[in-house]
Amino acid sequence: HSEPGIGVRARVGAERLFVGRPDAADGADGPVRELAAAGKTVMVVTRDDEPVGLLAVADQARAPSRGVIEDLH
């Protein structure tokens, strides 16, 4: 089921799965900080409350947007 702003939880067979905000799960602080510092949005994947992976996504600025973004900085 969905938890808005947190992530999603599901049960598959006997396993409990979670994909969502890293602060909603324990155990992956170091890699999460590194990926976030690189501008990525990070999601943690857990199985039965144990971290099993991270998903990191980022948007790539389109050529016309780069000038606007540079102006903002």
CSV table of N, CA and C in Angstrom, one decimal:
chain,number,residue,atom,x,y,z
A,1,HIS,N,0.8,-1.2,0.0
A,1,HIS,CA,0.0,0.0,0.0
A,1,HIS,C,0.9,1.2,0.0
A,2,SER,N,0.4,2.3,-0.5
A,2,SER,CA,1.1,3.6,-0.6
A,2,SER,C,1.0,4.4,0.7
A,3,GLU,N,2.1,5.0,1.0
A,3,GLU,CA,2.2,5.9,2.2
A,3,GLU,C,2.7,7.2,1.6
A,4,PRO,N,1.8,8.1,1.3
A,4,PRO,CA,2.2,9.4,0.6
A,4,PRO,C,3.3,10.1,1.3
A,5,GLY,N,4.3,10.5,0.5
A,5,GLY,CA,5.5,11.1,1.1
A,5,GLY,C,6.5,10.2,1.7
A,6,ILE,N,6.2,9.0,1.9
A,6,ILE,CA,7.1,8.0,2.6
A,6,ILE,C,7.6,6.9,1.6
A,7,GLY,N,6.6,6.2,0.9
A,7,GLY,CA,7.0,5.2,0.0
A,7,GLY,C,5.8,4.2,-0.2
A,8,VAL,N,6.2,3.0,-0.6
A,8,VAL,CA,5.2,2.0,-0.8
A,8,VAL,C,5.6,0.7,0.0
A,9,ARG,N,4.7,0.0,0.5
A,9,ARG,CA,4.9,-1.3,1.2
A,9,ARG,C,4.1,-2.3,0.5
A,10,ALA,N,4.6,-3.5,0.5
A,10,ALA,CA,3.9,-4.6,-0.1
A,10,ALA,C,4.3,-5.9,0.6
A,11,ARG,N,3.4,-6.9,0.5
A,11,ARG,CA,3.7,-8.2,1.0
A,11,ARG,C,3.7,-9.2,-0.2
A,12,VAL,N,4.8,-9.9,-0.4
A,12,VAL,CA,4.9,-10.8,-1.5
A,12,VAL,C,5.2,-12.2,-0.8
A,13,GLY,N,4.3,-13.0,-0.8
A,13,GLY,CA,4.4,-14.3,-0.1
A,13,GLY,C,4.6,-14.0,1.4
A,14,ALA,N,5.6,-14.4,2.0
A,14,ALA,CA,5.9,-14.2,3.4
A,14,ALA,C,6.8,-13.0,3.6
A,15,GLU,N,7.3,-12.3,2.5
A,15,GLU,CA,8.2,-11.2,2.7
A,15,GLU,C,7.5,-9.9,2.7
A,16,ARG,N,8.0,-9.0,3.5
A,16,ARG,CA,7.5,-7.6,3.5
A,16,ARG,C,8.5,-6.7,2.8
A,17,LEU,N,8.1,-6.0,1.8
A,17,LEU,CA,8.9,-5.2,1.0
A,17,LEU,C,8.6,-3.7,1.1
A,18,PHE,N,9.6,-2.8,1.0
A,18,PHE,CA,9.4,-1.4,1.1
A,18,PHE,C,10.3,-0.7,0.1
A,19,VAL,N,9.8,0.3,-0.6
A,19,VAL,CA,10.6,1.2,-1.4
A,19,VAL,C,10.2,2.6,-1.1
A,20,GLY,N,11.1,3.4,-0.7
A,20,GLY,CA,10.8,4.8,-0.3
A,20,GLY,C,11.9,5.5,0.3
A,21,ARG,N,11.5,6.5,1.0
A,21,ARG,CA,12.5,7.5,1.6
A,21,ARG,C,13.5,6.7,2.5
A,22,PRO,N,14.8,7.1,2.4
A,22,PRO,CA,15.8,6.4,3.2
A,22,PRO,C,15.6,6.6,4.7
A,23,ASP,N,15.1,7.8,5.1
A,23,ASP,CA,14.9,8.0,6.5
A,23,ASP,C,13.8,7.2,7.1
A,24,ALA,N,13.0,6.5,6.3
A,24,ALA,CA,12.0,5.6,6.8
A,24,ALA,C,12.5,4.1,7.0
A,25,ALA,N,13.8,3.9,6.7
A,25,ALA,CA,14.5,2.6,6.9
A,25,ALA,C,15.9,2.9,7.5
A,26,ASP,N,16.4,1.9,8.2
A,26,ASP,CA,17.7,2.0,8.8
A,26,ASP,C,18.8,1.3,8.0
A,27,GLY,N,20.0,1.8,8.1
A,27,GLY,CA,21.1,1.0,7.7
A,27,GLY,C,21.9,1.4,6.4
A,28,ALA,N,21.5,2.5,5.7
A,28,ALA,CA,22.1,2.8,4.5
A,28,ALA,C,22.6,4.3,4.4
A,29,ASP,N,22.9,4.8,5.6
A,29,ASP,CA,23.2,6.3,5.7
A,29,ASP,C,24.3,6.7,4.8
A,30,GLY,N,25.5,6.1,4.8
A,30,GLY,CA,26.7,6.5,4.1
A,30,GLY,C,26.4,6.7,2.6
A,31,PRO,N,26.0,5.6,2.0
A,31,PRO,CA,25.8,5.7,0.5
A,31,PRO,C,24.7,6.6,0.2
A,32,VAL,N,23.7,6.7,1.0
A,32,VAL,CA,22.6,7.7,0.7
A,32,VAL,C,23.1,9.1,0.7
A,33,ARG,N,23.9,9.5,1.7
A,33,ARG,CA,24.5,10.8,1.7
A,33,ARG,C,25.3,11.1,0.5
A,34,GLU,N,26.1,10.1,0.1
A,34,GLU,CA,27.0,10.3,-1.1
A,34,GLU,C,26.1,10.6,-2.4
A,35,LEU,N,25.1,9.7,-2.6
A,35,LEU,CA,24.3,9.9,-3.8
A,35,LEU,C,23.5,11.2,-3.7
A,36,ALA,N,23.0,11.5,-2.6
A,36,ALA,CA,22.2,12.8,-2.4
A,36,ALA,C,23.1,14.0,-2.7
A,37,ALA,N,24.4,13.9,-2.2
A,37,ALA,CA,25.3,15.0,-2.4
A,37,ALA,C,25.6,15.2,-3.9
A,38,ALA,N,25.5,14.1,-4.7
A,38,ALA,CA,25.7,14.2,-6.1
A,38,ALA,C,24.4,14.6,-6.9
A,39,GLY,N,23.4,15.0,-6.2
A,39,GLY,CA,22.2,15.5,-6.8
A,39,GLY,C,21.1,14.5,-7.1
A,40,LYS,N,21.3,13.3,-6.6
A,40,LYS,CA,20.3,12.2,-6.9
A,40,LYS,C,19.2,12.2,-5.9
A,41,THR,N,18.0,11.7,-6.3
A,41,THR,CA,17.0,11.4,-5.4
A,41,THR,C,17.1,9.9,-5.0
A,42,VAL,N,17.2,9.6,-3.8
A,42,VAL,CA,17.6,8.2,-3.4
A,42,VAL,C,16.4,7.6,-2.7
A,43,MET,N,16.1,6.3,-3.1
A,43,MET,CA,15.1,5.5,-2.4
A,43,MET,C,15.8,4.2,-1.9
A,44,VAL,N,15.3,3.8,-0.8
A,44,VAL,CA,15.9,2.5,-0.2
A,44,VAL,C,14.9,1.4,-0.5
A,45,VAL,N,15.4,0.2,-0.7
A,45,VAL,CA,14.6,-1.0,-0.9
A,45,VAL,C,14.9,-1.9,0.3
A,46,THR,N,13.9,-2.3,1.0
A,46,THR,CA,14.1,-3.2,2.1
A,46,THR,C,13.2,-4.5,1.9
A,47,ARG,N,13.7,-5.6,2.5
A,47,ARG,CA,13.0,-6.8,2.6
A,47,ARG,C,13.0,-7.2,4.0
A,48,ASP,N,11.8,-7.4,4.6
A,48,ASP,CA,11.7,-7.8,6.0
A,48,ASP,C,12.5,-6.8,6.9
A,49,ASP,N,12.4,-5.5,6.6
A,49,ASP,CA,13.1,-4.4,7.4
A,49,ASP,C,14.6,-4.4,7.2
A,50,GLU,N,15.2,-5.2,6.3
A,50,GLU,CA,16.6,-5.2,6.1
A,50,GLU,C,16.9,-4.5,4.8
A,51,PRO,N,17.8,-3.6,4.7
A,51,PRO,CA,18.1,-2.9,3.4
A,51,PRO,C,18.7,-3.9,2.4
A,52,VAL,N,18.2,-3.9,1.2
A,52,VAL,CA,18.7,-4.8,0.2
A,52,VAL,C,19.2,-4.1,-1.0
A,53,GLY,N,18.9,-2.8,-1.1
A,53,GLY,CA,19.3,-2.0,-2.3
A,53,GLY,C,18.9,-0.6,-2.2
A,54,LEU,N,19.5,0.2,-3.1
A,54,LEU,CA,19.2,1.6,-3.2
A,54,LEU,C,18.8,1.9,-4.7
A,55,LEU,N,17.9,2.8,-4.9
A,55,LEU,CA,17.6,3.3,-6.2
A,55,LEU,C,18.0,4.8,-6.2
A,56,ALA,N,18.7,5.3,-7.2
A,56,ALA,CA,19.1,6.7,-7.2
A,56,ALA,C,18.7,7.2,-8.6
A,57,VAL,N,18.0,8.3,-8.6
A,57,VAL,CA,17.5,8.8,-9.9
A,57,VAL,C,17.8,10.3,-10.0
A,58,ALA,N,18.0,10.8,-11.2
A,58,ALA,CA,18.3,12.2,-11.4
A,58,ALA,C,17.8,12.7,-12.7
A,59,ASP,N,17.3,13.9,-12.8
A,59,ASP,CA,16.9,14.5,-14.0
A,59,ASP,C,18.1,15.0,-14.7
A,60,GLN,N,18.1,15.0,-16.0
A,60,GLN,CA,19.2,15.6,-16.8
A,60,GLN,C,18.6,16.9,-17.4
A,61,ALA,N,19.3,18.0,-17.2
A,61,ALA,CA,18.8,19.2,-17.7
A,61,ALA,C,18.9,19.2,-19.2
A,62,ARG,N,17.9,19.7,-19.9
A,62,ARG,CA,17.9,19.8,-21.4
A,62,ARG,C,18.7,21.1,-21.7
A,63,ALA,N,19.2,21.1,-22.9
A,63,ALA,CA,20.1,22.1,-23.4
A,63,ALA,C,19.5,23.5,-23.2
A,64,PRO,N,18.2,23.8,-23.5
A,64,PRO,CA,17.7,25.2,-23.3
A,64,PRO,C,17.6,25.5,-21.8
A,65,SER,N,17.5,24.6,-21.0
A,65,SER,CA,17.3,24.9,-19.5
A,65,SER,C,18.6,25.2,-18.9
A,66,ARG,N,19.7,24.7,-19.4
A,66,ARG,CA,21.0,24.9,-18.8
A,66,ARG,C,21.3,26.4,-18.5
A,67,GLY,N,21.1,27.2,-19.5
A,67,GLY,CA,21.3,28.7,-19.3
A,67,GLY,C,20.5,29.2,-18.1
A,68,VAL,N,19.3,28.9,-18.0
A,68,VAL,CA,18.4,29.3,-17.0
A,68,VAL,C,18.9,28.9,-15.6
A,69,ILE,N,19.3,27.6,-15.5
A,69,ILE,CA,19.8,27.0,-14.3
A,69,ILE,C,21.1,27.7,-13.9
A,70,GLU,N,22.0,27.9,-14.9
A,70,GLU,CA,23.2,28.7,-14.6
A,70,GLU,C,23.0,30.1,-14.0
A,71,ASP,N,22.0,30.7,-14.6
A,71,ASP,CA,21.6,32.1,-14.2
A,71,ASP,C,21.1,32.1,-12.7
A,72,LEU,N,20.5,31.0,-12.3
A,72,LEU,CA,19.9,30.9,-10.9
A,72,LEU,C,21.1,30.7,-9.9
A,73,HIS,N,22.2,30.2,-10.4
A,73,HIS,CA,23.3,29.9,-9.4
A,73,HIS,C,24.2,31.1,-9.5
